Amino acid sequence: GENVEQHPSTLSVQEGDSAVIKCTYSDSASNYFPWYKQELGKRPQLIIDIRSNVGEKKDQRIAVTLNKTAKHFSLHITETQPEDSAVYFCAASIGGADGLTFGKGTHLIIQP
Amino acid sequence: DTGVSQDPRHKITKRGQNVTFRCDPISEHNRLYWYRQTLGQGPEFLTYFQNEAQLEKSRLLSDRFSAERPKGSFSTLEIQRTEQGDSAMYLCASSLAEGARTEAFFGQGTRLTVV
């Protein structure tokens, strides 16, 4: 089955700096890669996703890049703000949101 | 709130008891998923439905677990003879599988504690 590795497990950045979280996947058939943000005690919320027919997608301060050859994808957050502090999960699946395989998460800490 | 809703939010039960959780998806969504999340880990896929049909089950879903979606709307997840290892957050998600729109939206979860 699919295996998703996520790094780092904890990331601390100064407010205003950029943050990058990286994930690798094992199944070359995976074609859908969402990112979820989860604040303490709350539900995971979809923040951005990318499909295998594109290499990059941006939404304001958030961007995701995908390298199908290397089987890795990354989340980039620019101009970080205190409200960006949360746990971020990457995931992968074949054919959309069915049976998502999640990484173990990255705890992003924004230092004031 | 017109998102995915789950009930109850918290459940404490004694080992060996049966528990049932309910999930109400976003109304027009035809797919419904169950995940389990333990502390410090990402959600783990358990099973999913398209309308009332259960299409996939993870090997994590032992024979003590059963899920139903009888009318293609709400779903229930039952755990029989609970064990301490079942303690976790049980998350439900739903999506509309239509063309390129396949994003899954999560509920707030049911936190199960088995004592």
Short mmCIF file of C-alpha atoms in Angstrom, two decimals:
data_model
loop_
_atom_site.label_atom_id
_atom_site.label_comp_id
_atom_site.label_asym_id
_atom_site.label_seq_id
_atom_site.Cartn_x
_atom_site.Cartn_y
_atom_site.Cartn_z
CA GLY A 1 0.00 0.00 0.00
CA GLU A 2 0.86 3.67 -0.11
CA ASN A 3 3.35 5.07 2.41
CA VAL A 4 3.74 8.81 3.02
CA GLU A 5 6.73 10.21 4.86
CA GLN A 6 6.62 13.80 6.15
CA HIS A 7 9.45 16.03 7.40
CA PRO A 8 10.19 17.77 9.63
CA SER A 9 8.06 16.67 12.57
CA THR A 10 8.47 20.10 14.18
CA LEU A 11 9.30 23.39 12.47
CA SER A 12 9.84 26.67 14.26
CA VAL A 13 10.13 29.87 12.21
CA GLN A 14 10.13 33.57 12.96
CA GLU A 15 6.97 35.44 12.13
CA GLY A 16 7.25 36.80 8.60
CA ASP A 17 9.68 34.12 7.45
CA SER A 18 8.80 31.25 5.09
CA ALA A 19 8.10 27.65 6.09
CA VAL A 20 8.56 24.56 3.93
CA ILE A 21 7.22 21.09 4.74
CA LYS A 22 8.19 18.11 2.59
CA CYS A 23 6.52 14.79 1.90
CA THR A 24 7.45 11.73 -0.13
CA TYR A 25 5.12 8.99 -1.30
CA SER A 26 5.77 5.44 -2.45
CA ASP A 27 2.99 4.53 -4.89
CA SER A 28 3.61 5.99 -8.34
CA ALA A 29 -0.11 5.54 -9.08
CA SER A 30 -1.06 8.21 -6.52
CA ASN A 31 -2.41 11.25 -8.27
CA TYR A 32 -4.04 13.44 -5.63
CA PHE A 33 -2.12 15.26 -2.88
CA PRO A 34 -4.00 17.40 -0.37
CA TRP A 35 -2.66 19.31 2.61
CA TYR A 36 -4.64 19.67 5.82
CA LYS A 37 -4.19 22.05 8.74
CA GLN A 38 -5.28 20.91 12.17
CA GLU A 39 -5.40 23.22 15.17
CA LEU A 40 -5.44 21.73 18.64
CA GLY A 41 -8.74 20.02 19.34
CA LYS A 42 -10.20 20.89 15.96
CA ARG A 43 -10.97 19.08 12.72
CA PRO A 44 -8.42 18.78 9.90
CA GLN A 45 -9.13 21.50 7.34
CA LEU A 46 -8.15 21.28 3.70
CA ILE A 47 -5.92 24.21 2.82
CA ILE A 48 -4.68 23.31 -0.65
CA ASP A 49 -4.42 20.30 -2.93
CA ILE A 50 -2.70 19.36 -6.15
CA ARG A 51 -3.28 16.75 -8.79
CA SER A 52 -0.57 14.94 -10.70
CA ASN A 53 -1.25 16.77 -13.94
CA VAL A 54 0.20 20.01 -12.54
CA GLY A 55 3.54 20.82 -10.94
CA GLU A 56 2.64 23.80 -8.77
CA LYS A 57 -0.41 25.49 -7.32
CA LYS A 58 -0.67 28.73 -5.37
CA ASP A 59 -3.33 30.26 -3.15
CA GLN A 60 -2.29 33.58 -1.62
CA ARG A 61 0.52 32.81 0.88
CA ILE A 62 0.34 29.05 0.37
CA ALA A 63 1.83 27.04 -2.48
CA VAL A 64 2.31 23.35 -3.17
CA THR A 65 4.83 21.84 -5.56
CA LEU A 66 4.85 18.30 -6.91
CA ASN A 67 7.72 16.33 -8.43
CA LYS A 68 6.22 13.12 -9.85
CA THR A 69 9.56 11.71 -10.92
CA ALA A 70 11.02 11.97 -7.44
CA LYS A 71 7.65 11.22 -5.81
CA HIS A 72 7.75 14.16 -3.49
CA PHE A 73 5.62 17.22 -2.84
CA SER A 74 6.07 20.24 -0.62
CA LEU A 75 4.01 22.90 1.11
CA HIS A 76 5.36 26.44 1.14
CA ILE A 77 3.95 29.13 3.42
CA THR A 78 5.29 32.65 2.94
CA GLU A 79 5.07 35.64 5.28
CA THR A 80 4.09 33.40 8.18
CA GLN A 81 1.67 34.73 10.79
CA PRO A 82 0.84 33.58 14.34
CA GLU A 83 -2.41 32.03 13.11
CA ASP A 84 -0.39 29.69 10.88
CA SER A 85 0.70 27.81 14.03
CA ALA A 86 -0.87 24.33 13.79
CA VAL A 87 -0.14 20.75 12.76
CA TYR A 88 0.01 20.27 9.00
CA PHE A 89 -0.62 16.91 7.34
CA CYS A 90 0.16 15.88 3.80
CA ALA A 91 -1.71 13.01 2.19
CA ALA A 92 -1.80 11.00 -1.02
CA SER A 93 -4.34 8.88 -2.80
CA ILE A 94 -5.27 7.35 -6.12
CA GLY A 95 -8.27 8.89 -7.81
CA GLY A 96 -9.24 11.74 -5.51
CA ALA A 97 -10.05 11.75 -1.81
CA ASP A 98 -10.68 8.00 -1.55
CA GLY A 99 -8.69 6.29 1.18
CA LEU A 100 -6.20 9.09 1.81
CA THR A 101 -2.87 8.00 3.29
CA PHE A 102 -1.59 10.70 5.63
CA GLY A 103 1.87 11.63 6.78
CA LYS A 104 2.56 11.87 10.51
CA GLY A 105 2.25 15.63 10.57
CA THR A 106 4.44 18.69 11.09
CA HIS A 107 3.95 20.90 14.10
CA LEU A 108 4.56 24.42 12.80
CA ILE A 109 5.40 26.99 15.45
CA ILE A 110 5.49 30.67 14.53
CA GLN A 111 7.75 32.60 16.89
CA PRO A 112 6.74 36.24 17.46
CA ASP B 1 -22.94 24.97 10.48
CA THR B 2 -23.56 23.07 7.25
CA GLY B 3 -20.37 21.02 7.46
CA VAL B 4 -19.86 17.41 8.49
CA SER B 5 -21.24 16.76 11.95
CA GLN B 6 -20.45 13.92 14.32
CA ASP B 7 -22.14 12.73 17.47
CA PRO B 8 -21.20 12.34 20.23
CA ARG B 9 -18.14 14.57 20.53
CA HIS B 10 -16.80 12.56 23.44
CA LYS B 11 -17.46 9.03 24.65
CA ILE B 12 -16.03 7.28 27.68
CA THR B 13 -16.78 3.58 27.92
CA LYS B 14 -15.65 0.60 29.89
CA ARG B 15 -13.61 -2.10 28.22
CA GLY B 16 -15.84 -4.74 26.69
CA GLN B 17 -18.79 -2.42 26.03
CA ASN B 18 -20.16 -1.62 22.58
CA VAL B 19 -20.20 1.93 21.25
CA THR B 20 -21.81 3.54 18.21
CA PHE B 21 -20.91 6.83 16.58
CA ARG B 22 -22.91 8.81 14.06
CA CYS B 23 -21.78 10.97 11.15
CA ASP B 24 -23.92 13.34 9.11
CA PRO B 25 -22.09 14.36 5.93
CA ILE B 26 -22.52 17.52 3.90
CA SER B 27 -25.94 17.01 2.35
CA GLU B 28 -25.04 16.75 -1.33
CA HIS B 29 -21.94 14.63 -0.78
CA ASN B 30 -22.14 11.06 -2.06
CA ARG B 31 -18.95 9.73 -0.46
CA LEU B 32 -18.39 9.27 3.24
CA TYR B 33 -15.17 8.17 4.97
CA TRP B 34 -14.18 7.03 8.43
CA TYR B 35 -10.69 7.63 9.82
CA ARG B 36 -9.06 7.02 13.16
CA GLN B 37 -6.50 9.42 14.64
CA THR B 38 -4.31 8.77 17.67
CA LEU B 39 -2.27 11.40 19.46
CA GLY B 40 0.64 12.69 17.42
CA GLN B 41 -0.32 10.75 14.31
CA GLY B 42 -2.08 11.51 11.07
CA PRO B 43 -5.56 10.14 10.40
CA GLU B 44 -5.64 6.47 9.37
CA PHE B 45 -8.19 5.37 6.79
CA LEU B 46 -10.77 2.84 8.00
CA THR B 47 -13.49 2.60 5.36
CA TYR B 48 -15.55 4.55 2.86
CA PHE B 49 -18.96 4.53 1.24
CA GLN B 50 -20.24 5.73 -2.07
CA ASN B 51 -23.92 6.35 -1.43
CA GLU B 52 -24.97 3.27 0.59
CA ALA B 53 -22.31 0.91 -0.76
CA GLN B 54 -19.25 0.23 1.36
CA LEU B 55 -16.47 0.22 -1.23
CA GLU B 56 -13.27 -0.23 0.71
CA LYS B 57 -12.19 -1.39 4.14
CA SER B 58 -8.76 -1.04 5.66
CA ARG B 59 -7.07 -3.98 7.34
CA LEU B 60 -7.23 -1.78 10.47
CA LEU B 61 -10.97 -2.43 10.52
CA SER B 62 -11.11 -5.62 12.57
CA ASP B 63 -14.24 -7.77 12.80
CA ARG B 64 -15.20 -5.84 15.95
CA PHE B 65 -15.80 -2.77 13.79
CA SER B 66 -18.78 -2.33 11.52
CA ALA B 67 -19.95 0.65 9.55
CA GLU B 68 -23.22 1.31 7.80
CA ARG B 69 -24.75 3.97 5.63
CA PRO B 70 -28.25 2.53 5.13
CA LYS B 71 -29.85 5.28 3.07
CA GLY B 72 -26.79 6.87 1.59
CA SER B 73 -27.02 9.81 3.97
CA PHE B 74 -25.80 9.51 7.58
CA SER B 75 -23.44 6.73 8.66
CA THR B 76 -22.79 4.85 11.87
CA LEU B 77 -19.59 3.23 13.10
CA GLU B 78 -19.98 0.56 15.76
CA ILE B 79 -17.19 -0.93 17.83
CA GLN B 80 -18.05 -4.11 19.68
CA ARG B 81 -16.23 -5.37 22.79
CA THR B 82 -14.10 -2.25 23.03
CA GLU B 83 -10.44 -2.54 24.00
CA GLN B 84 -8.11 0.09 25.44
CA GLY B 85 -6.31 0.21 22.11
CA ASP B 86 -9.50 1.52 20.51
CA SER B 87 -9.06 4.81 22.36
CA ALA B 88 -8.65 7.43 19.64
CA MET B 89 -10.36 10.22 17.77
CA TYR B 90 -12.74 8.84 15.14
CA LEU B 91 -13.09 11.24 12.24
CA CYS B 92 -15.70 11.24 9.53
CA ALA B 93 -15.24 13.03 6.21
CA SER B 94 -17.35 13.46 3.11
CA SER B 95 -16.80 14.43 -0.49
CA LEU B 96 -18.69 14.95 -3.70
CA ALA B 97 -17.17 12.68 -6.31
CA GLU B 98 -18.08 14.68 -9.39
CA GLY B 99 -15.60 15.37 -12.14
CA ALA B 100 -12.52 16.98 -10.65
CA ARG B 101 -14.24 17.88 -7.38
CA THR B 102 -13.09 15.26 -4.89
CA GLU B 103 -12.02 17.28 -1.85
CA ALA B 104 -12.80 15.64 1.48
CA PHE B 105 -14.11 17.71 4.39
CA PHE B 106 -13.78 16.45 7.93
CA GLY B 107 -16.07 16.53 10.91
CA GLN B 108 -14.86 17.47 14.38
CA GLY B 109 -14.57 13.86 15.40
CA THR B 110 -15.69 11.65 18.26
CA ARG B 111 -13.07 11.16 20.94
CA LEU B 112 -13.34 7.67 22.41
CA THR B 113 -11.74 6.78 25.71
CA VAL B 114 -11.86 3.14 26.79
CA VAL B 115 -11.19 2.67 30.50
#
